[in-house]
Amino acid sequence: NAHAGHTTFSASSGELNISGSGQAQLTVEGSISASGDISASGNLYVRGNNIYGWRGTPGDAFRNLQLGGSMVFRTSGGGIQFVNTDTSIATGDNIFDWQFQDDDAANPSIFIRGIATENHSEDTTGGSKLEFLLHANGADVSDTATATKVLTIDPNGTAGHLNVGGNISASGAYYNNHSSSFKQSVVVEGHITASGNISSSGAIYG
């Protein structure tokens, strides 16, 4: 049904063109099947329904969403959820793997991964951690294995919840409300002020 304005149908080169005025030019009560592209020179509105990339067959899903500019998500609650349909997630499996690349490098150079830290079970267990990986200057960007793991956020980590695979520097003060332990030497180029005791299992040199 065409309504809410003037609608014109035309065909050329095997394409059906719909043009006109009004907010909604064409309403279809049922399915639309196309063996080719569906394009719009204006906005595409989907109201009160989902957009599916397949008809119940994951192998037929669309694989790419290409945009000419930025993508903006507007939701009433501000939430975005990504669902992995794998029903057998085990320890070490990727829950998600976000990869970022540009056309110059032609390969992903930034990775953010969510990894299971235990076998996942419906409504019972879902332990996980976050890993951030980057390619350093001069690294072979075509080889994912050369990416450097620069940050791990793991609530189950034996060495703490935040593990950084490199140096941590601060241009300001560093505060810690709890005791700190270091497995390597600590070099202080300045004063040490303590409101409590300083103890050592070895010698202290001044």
PDB file of C-alpha atoms in Angstrom:
ATOM      1  CA  ASN A   1       0.000   0.000   0.000  1.00  0.00           C
ATOM      2  CA  ALA A   2       1.301   3.442  -0.878  1.00  0.00           C
ATOM      3  CA  HIS A   3       0.154   6.292   1.311  1.00  0.00           C
ATOM      4  CA  ALA A   4       0.995   9.556   3.083  1.00  0.00           C
ATOM      5  CA  GLY A   5       2.092  11.339  -0.035  1.00  0.00           C
ATOM      6  CA  HIS A   6       2.692  10.926  -3.738  1.00  0.00           C
ATOM      7  CA  THR A   7       4.491   7.700  -4.678  1.00  0.00           C
ATOM      8  CA  THR A   8       5.976   6.861  -8.074  1.00  0.00           C
ATOM      9  CA  PHE A   9       7.150   3.425  -9.220  1.00  0.00           C
ATOM     10  CA  SER A  10       9.560   3.120 -12.152  1.00  0.00           C
ATOM     11  CA  ALA A  11      11.828   0.413 -13.504  1.00  0.00           C
ATOM     12  CA  SER A  12      15.130   0.665 -15.325  1.00  0.00           C
ATOM     13  CA  SER A  13      18.048  -1.700 -15.894  1.00  0.00           C
ATOM     14  CA  GLY A  14      16.254  -4.394 -13.923  1.00  0.00           C
ATOM     15  CA  GLU A  15      15.749  -2.156 -10.880  1.00  0.00           C
ATOM     16  CA  LEU A  16      12.510  -1.047  -9.255  1.00  0.00           C
ATOM     17  CA  ASN A  17      12.626   2.570  -8.145  1.00  0.00           C
ATOM     18  CA  ILE A  18      10.231   4.044  -5.597  1.00  0.00           C
ATOM     19  CA  SER A  19      10.092   7.780  -5.088  1.00  0.00           C
ATOM     20  CA  GLY A  20       7.649  10.290  -3.714  1.00  0.00           C
ATOM     21  CA  SER A  21       6.784  12.559  -0.851  1.00  0.00           C
ATOM     22  CA  GLY A  22       5.563  11.882   2.650  1.00  0.00           C
ATOM     23  CA  GLN A  23       7.028  10.131   5.657  1.00  0.00           C
ATOM     24  CA  ALA A  24       6.170   6.621   4.522  1.00  0.00           C
ATOM     25  CA  GLN A  25       5.917   5.898   0.812  1.00  0.00           C
ATOM     26  CA  LEU A  26       5.473   2.128   0.906  1.00  0.00           C
ATOM     27  CA  THR A  27       4.081  -0.263   3.488  1.00  0.00           C
ATOM     28  CA  VAL A  28       4.490  -4.012   3.000  1.00  0.00           C
ATOM     29  CA  GLU A  29       2.532  -6.449   5.144  1.00  0.00           C
ATOM     30  CA  GLY A  30       4.616  -9.553   4.659  1.00  0.00           C
ATOM     31  CA  SER A  31       8.110 -10.465   3.477  1.00  0.00           C
ATOM     32  CA  ILE A  32      10.289  -8.817   0.872  1.00  0.00           C
ATOM     33  CA  SER A  33      12.785 -11.086  -0.870  1.00  0.00           C
ATOM     34  CA  ALA A  34      15.577  -9.789  -3.073  1.00  0.00           C
ATOM     35  CA  SER A  35      18.274 -11.686  -4.941  1.00  0.00           C
ATOM     36  CA  GLY A  36      20.189  -8.428  -5.340  1.00  0.00           C
ATOM     37  CA  ASP A  37      20.750  -5.220  -3.434  1.00  0.00           C
ATOM     38  CA  ILE A  38      18.196  -3.112  -1.595  1.00  0.00           C
ATOM     39  CA  SER A  39      19.335   0.501  -1.478  1.00  0.00           C
ATOM     40  CA  ALA A  40      17.884   3.783  -0.300  1.00  0.00           C
ATOM     41  CA  SER A  41      18.975   7.312  -1.113  1.00  0.00           C
ATOM     42  CA  GLY A  42      17.220   8.450   2.053  1.00  0.00           C
ATOM     43  CA  ASN A  43      16.570   6.957   5.475  1.00  0.00           C
ATOM     44  CA  LEU A  44      15.522   3.377   6.144  1.00  0.00           C
ATOM     45  CA  TYR A  45      13.080   3.039   9.027  1.00  0.00           C
ATOM     46  CA  VAL A  46      12.339  -0.170  10.927  1.00  0.00           C
ATOM     47  CA  ARG A  47       9.788   0.354  13.649  1.00  0.00           C
ATOM     48  CA  GLY A  48       8.924  -2.132  16.361  1.00  0.00           C
ATOM     49  CA  ASN A  49      10.746  -5.046  14.746  1.00  0.00           C
ATOM     50  CA  ASN A  50      14.138  -6.727  14.490  1.00  0.00           C
ATOM     51  CA  ILE A  51      16.511  -6.834  11.537  1.00  0.00           C
ATOM     52  CA  TYR A  52      17.782 -10.344  10.869  1.00  0.00           C
ATOM     53  CA  GLY A  53      20.655 -11.304   8.605  1.00  0.00           C
ATOM     54  CA  TRP A  54      19.287 -14.761   7.871  1.00  0.00           C
ATOM     55  CA  ARG A  55      16.115 -16.837   7.925  1.00  0.00           C
ATOM     56  CA  GLY A  56      17.059 -19.143  10.756  1.00  0.00           C
ATOM     57  CA  THR A  57      20.203 -20.354   8.982  1.00  0.00           C
ATOM     58  CA  PRO A  58      23.387 -18.771  10.392  1.00  0.00           C
ATOM     59  CA  GLY A  59      25.375 -19.795   7.303  1.00  0.00           C
ATOM     60  CA  ASP A  60      23.252 -17.396   5.247  1.00  0.00           C
ATOM     61  CA  ALA A  61      23.876 -14.421   7.540  1.00  0.00           C
ATOM     62  CA  PHE A  62      25.128 -11.118   6.206  1.00  0.00           C
ATOM     63  CA  ARG A  63      28.785 -10.646   6.986  1.00  0.00           C
ATOM     64  CA  ASN A  64      29.517  -6.991   6.383  1.00  0.00           C
ATOM     65  CA  LEU A  65      27.886  -3.700   7.268  1.00  0.00           C
ATOM     66  CA  GLN A  66      29.513  -0.911   5.309  1.00  0.00           C
ATOM     67  CA  LEU A  67      28.883   2.724   6.137  1.00  0.00           C
ATOM     68  CA  GLY A  68      30.036   5.893   4.487  1.00  0.00           C
ATOM     69  CA  GLY A  69      30.492   7.698   7.791  1.00  0.00           C
ATOM     70  CA  SER A  70      30.217   7.304  11.538  1.00  0.00           C
ATOM     71  CA  MET A  71      27.764   4.938  13.197  1.00  0.00           C
ATOM     72  CA  VAL A  72      25.555   6.331  15.937  1.00  0.00           C
ATOM     73  CA  PHE A  73      23.464   4.142  18.237  1.00  0.00           C
ATOM     74  CA  ARG A  74      20.508   5.817  19.915  1.00  0.00           C
ATOM     75  CA  THR A  75      18.635   3.781  22.500  1.00  0.00           C
ATOM     76  CA  SER A  76      16.247   4.748  25.253  1.00  0.00           C
ATOM     77  CA  GLY A  77      18.466   3.106  27.889  1.00  0.00           C
ATOM     78  CA  GLY A  78      21.827   3.607  26.203  1.00  0.00           C
ATOM     79  CA  GLY A  79      22.640  -0.110  26.250  1.00  0.00           C
ATOM     80  CA  ILE A  80      24.222  -2.148  23.455  1.00  0.00           C
ATOM     81  CA  GLN A  81      24.446  -5.926  23.791  1.00  0.00           C
ATOM     82  CA  PHE A  82      26.506  -8.333  21.703  1.00  0.00           C
ATOM     83  CA  VAL A  83      25.495 -12.002  21.900  1.00  0.00           C
ATOM     84  CA  ASN A  84      27.725 -14.936  20.993  1.00  0.00           C
ATOM     85  CA  THR A  85      25.473 -17.776  19.803  1.00  0.00           C
ATOM     86  CA  ASP A  86      28.025 -20.462  20.722  1.00  0.00           C
ATOM     87  CA  THR A  87      26.417 -22.676  23.388  1.00  0.00           C
ATOM     88  CA  SER A  88      29.635 -24.470  24.369  1.00  0.00           C
ATOM     89  CA  ILE A  89      31.944 -21.692  25.572  1.00  0.00           C
ATOM     90  CA  ALA A  90      34.838 -23.220  27.538  1.00  0.00           C
ATOM     91  CA  THR A  91      37.845 -21.815  29.390  1.00  0.00           C
ATOM     92  CA  GLY A  92      40.095 -19.905  26.993  1.00  0.00           C
ATOM     93  CA  ASP A  93      37.457 -19.422  24.296  1.00  0.00           C
ATOM     94  CA  ASN A  94      36.757 -15.992  22.846  1.00  0.00           C
ATOM     95  CA  ILE A  95      33.413 -14.565  23.903  1.00  0.00           C
ATOM     96  CA  PHE A  96      34.010 -11.690  21.519  1.00  0.00           C
ATOM     97  CA  ASP A  97      36.920 -10.476  19.429  1.00  0.00           C
ATOM     98  CA  TRP A  98      36.809  -6.855  18.282  1.00  0.00           C
ATOM     99  CA  GLN A  99      39.347  -6.019  15.601  1.00  0.00           C
ATOM    100  CA  PHE A 100      40.088  -2.563  14.232  1.00  0.00           C
ATOM    101  CA  GLN A 101      41.922  -1.822  11.016  1.00  0.00           C
ATOM    102  CA  ASP A 102      42.363   0.841   8.367  1.00  0.00           C
ATOM    103  CA  ASP A 103      42.644   0.422   4.596  1.00  0.00           C
ATOM    104  CA  ASP A 104      46.293   1.515   4.638  1.00  0.00           C
ATOM    105  CA  ALA A 105      47.457  -1.298   6.919  1.00  0.00           C
ATOM    106  CA  ALA A 106      44.890  -3.653   5.326  1.00  0.00           C
ATOM    107  CA  ASN A 107      45.020  -5.798   8.474  1.00  0.00           C
ATOM    108  CA  PRO A 108      43.716  -5.392  12.025  1.00  0.00           C
ATOM    109  CA  SER A 109      46.191  -3.637  14.316  1.00  0.00           C
ATOM    110  CA  ILE A 110      44.063  -3.211  17.460  1.00  0.00           C
ATOM    111  CA  PHE A 111      42.332  -6.070  19.271  1.00  0.00           C
ATOM    112  CA  ILE A 112      39.959  -6.140  22.245  1.00  0.00           C
ATOM    113  CA  ARG A 113      38.994  -9.625  23.357  1.00  0.00           C
ATOM    114  CA  GLY A 114      36.637 -11.036  25.932  1.00  0.00           C
ATOM    115  CA  ILE A 115      37.886 -14.454  27.003  1.00  0.00           C
ATOM    116  CA  ALA A 116      36.199 -17.062  29.156  1.00  0.00           C
ATOM    117  CA  THR A 117      38.064 -17.957  32.347  1.00  0.00           C
ATOM    118  CA  GLU A 118      35.830 -20.923  33.109  1.00  0.00           C
ATOM    119  CA  ASN A 119      33.349 -23.135  31.293  1.00  0.00           C
ATOM    120  CA  HIS A 120      30.168 -21.158  30.787  1.00  0.00           C
ATOM    121  CA  SER A 121      26.836 -22.624  31.814  1.00  0.00           C
ATOM    122  CA  GLU A 122      23.393 -21.079  31.400  1.00  0.00           C
ATOM    123  CA  ASP A 123      22.368 -18.931  34.379  1.00  0.00           C
ATOM    124  CA  THR A 124      25.224 -20.417  36.454  1.00  0.00           C
ATOM    125  CA  THR A 125      28.787 -19.545  35.424  1.00  0.00           C
ATOM    126  CA  GLY A 126      30.246 -16.932  33.118  1.00  0.00           C
ATOM    127  CA  GLY A 127      33.713 -15.977  34.387  1.00  0.00           C
ATOM    128  CA  SER A 128      35.664 -13.843  31.926  1.00  0.00           C
ATOM    129  CA  LYS A 129      38.517 -11.392  31.397  1.00  0.00           C
ATOM    130  CA  LEU A 130      39.395  -8.582  28.978  1.00  0.00           C
ATOM    131  CA  GLU A 131      42.584  -8.450  26.912  1.00  0.00           C
ATOM    132  CA  PHE A 132      43.861  -5.478  24.895  1.00  0.00           C
ATOM    133  CA  LEU A 133      46.440  -6.108  22.164  1.00  0.00           C
ATOM    134  CA  LEU A 134      48.251  -3.625  19.907  1.00  0.00           C
ATOM    135  CA  HIS A 135      50.854  -3.784  17.156  1.00  0.00           C
ATOM    136  CA  ALA A 136      54.049  -1.914  17.980  1.00  0.00           C
ATOM    137  CA  ASN A 137      55.918   0.184  15.418  1.00  0.00           C
ATOM    138  CA  GLY A 138      57.632  -2.023  12.858  1.00  0.00           C
ATOM    139  CA  ALA A 139      55.697  -5.174  13.813  1.00  0.00           C
ATOM    140  CA  ASP A 140      54.321  -7.363  11.028  1.00  0.00           C
ATOM    141  CA  VAL A 141      50.703  -6.255  11.028  1.00  0.00           C
ATOM    142  CA  SER A 142      49.720  -9.214   8.838  1.00  0.00           C
ATOM    143  CA  ASP A 143      50.625 -11.586  11.678  1.00  0.00           C
ATOM    144  CA  THR A 144      48.195 -11.471  14.606  1.00  0.00           C
ATOM    145  CA  ALA A 145      50.746 -13.303  16.772  1.00  0.00           C
ATOM    146  CA  THR A 146      53.042 -10.253  16.713  1.00  0.00           C
ATOM    147  CA  ALA A 147      50.480  -8.083  18.522  1.00  0.00           C
ATOM    148  CA  THR A 148      51.565  -7.114  22.042  1.00  0.00           C
ATOM    149  CA  LYS A 149      49.232  -7.791  24.944  1.00  0.00           C
ATOM    150  CA  VAL A 150      49.368  -4.454  26.724  1.00  0.00           C
ATOM    151  CA  LEU A 151      46.569  -4.800  29.251  1.00  0.00           C
ATOM    152  CA  THR A 152      44.595  -7.557  30.948  1.00  0.00           C
ATOM    153  CA  ILE A 153      41.638  -6.942  33.242  1.00  0.00           C
ATOM    154  CA  ASP A 154      40.926 -10.160  35.098  1.00  0.00           C
ATOM    155  CA  PRO A 155      38.943 -10.381  38.362  1.00  0.00           C
ATOM    156  CA  ASN A 156      40.436 -13.863  38.832  1.00  0.00           C
ATOM    157  CA  GLY A 157      44.077 -12.844  38.231  1.00  0.00           C
ATOM    158  CA  THR A 158      46.559 -14.346  40.689  1.00  0.00           C
ATOM    159  CA  ALA A 159      48.796 -11.267  40.380  1.00  0.00           C
ATOM    160  CA  GLY A 160      45.956  -8.806  40.793  1.00  0.00           C
ATOM    161  CA  HIS A 161      42.991  -7.583  38.849  1.00  0.00           C
ATOM    162  CA  LEU A 162      44.880  -5.294  36.470  1.00  0.00           C
ATOM    163  CA  ASN A 163      47.966  -6.631  34.706  1.00  0.00           C
ATOM    164  CA  VAL A 164      49.933  -4.343  32.404  1.00  0.00           C
ATOM    165  CA  GLY A 165      52.450  -5.848  30.022  1.00  0.00           C
ATOM    166  CA  GLY A 166      54.817  -2.882  30.140  1.00  0.00           C
ATOM    167  CA  ASN A 167      55.756   0.204  32.122  1.00  0.00           C
ATOM    168  CA  ILE A 168      53.336   2.336  34.103  1.00  0.00           C
ATOM    169  CA  SER A 169      54.277   5.997  34.371  1.00  0.00           C
ATOM    170  CA  ALA A 170      52.587   8.929  36.053  1.00  0.00           C
ATOM    171  CA  SER A 171      53.163  12.653  35.684  1.00  0.00           C
ATOM    172  CA  GLY A 172      51.472  13.184  39.040  1.00  0.00           C
ATOM    173  CA  ALA A 173      51.308  11.460  42.405  1.00  0.00           C
ATOM    174  CA  TYR A 174      50.661   7.744  42.869  1.00  0.00           C
ATOM    175  CA  TYR A 175      48.374   6.793  45.745  1.00  0.00           C
ATOM    176  CA  ASN A 176      47.758   3.344  47.184  1.00  0.00           C
ATOM    177  CA  ASN A 177      45.563   2.732  50.220  1.00  0.00           C
ATOM    178  CA  HIS A 178      46.886  -0.804  50.626  1.00  0.00           C
ATOM    179  CA  SER A 179      50.276  -2.439  50.849  1.00  0.00           C
ATOM    180  CA  SER A 180      52.280  -2.923  47.670  1.00  0.00           C
ATOM    181  CA  SER A 181      54.684  -5.683  46.720  1.00  0.00           C
ATOM    182  CA  PHE A 182      57.305  -5.575  43.969  1.00  0.00           C
ATOM    183  CA  LYS A 183      59.104  -8.516  42.384  1.00  0.00           C
ATOM    184  CA  GLN A 184      61.758  -6.290  40.821  1.00  0.00           C
ATOM    185  CA  SER A 185      63.966  -3.458  42.013  1.00  0.00           C
ATOM    186  CA  VAL A 186      62.375  -0.099  42.768  1.00  0.00           C
ATOM    187  CA  VAL A 187      64.309   3.053  41.916  1.00  0.00           C
ATOM    188  CA  VAL A 188      63.163   6.305  43.514  1.00  0.00           C
ATOM    189  CA  GLU A 189      64.633   9.547  42.196  1.00  0.00           C
ATOM    190  CA  GLY A 190      63.443  11.676  45.071  1.00  0.00           C
ATOM    191  CA  HIS A 191      62.254  11.471  48.662  1.00  0.00           C
ATOM    192  CA  ILE A 192      60.389   8.662  50.389  1.00  0.00           C
ATOM    193  CA  THR A 193      57.965   9.739  53.099  1.00  0.00           C
ATOM    194  CA  ALA A 194      56.282   7.178  55.319  1.00  0.00           C
ATOM    195  CA  SER A 195      53.600   7.699  57.943  1.00  0.00           C
ATOM    196  CA  GLY A 196      54.290   4.203  59.253  1.00  0.00           C
ATOM    197  CA  ASN A 197      57.159   1.749  59.543  1.00  0.00           C
ATOM    198  CA  ILE A 198      59.655   0.867  56.829  1.00  0.00           C
ATOM    199  CA  SER A 199      60.954  -2.665  57.117  1.00  0.00           C
ATOM    200  CA  SER A 200      63.369  -4.700  55.069  1.00  0.00           C
ATOM    201  CA  SER A 201      64.463  -8.332  55.038  1.00  0.00           C
ATOM    202  CA  GLY A 202      67.818  -7.170  53.715  1.00  0.00           C
ATOM    203  CA  ALA A 203      70.128  -4.174  53.982  1.00  0.00           C
ATOM    204  CA  ILE A 204      69.003  -0.592  53.495  1.00  0.00           C
ATOM    205  CA  TYR A 205      71.649   1.660  51.978  1.00  0.00           C
ATOM    206  CA  GLY A 206      71.612   5.441  52.114  1.00  0.00           C
TER     207      GLY A 206
END
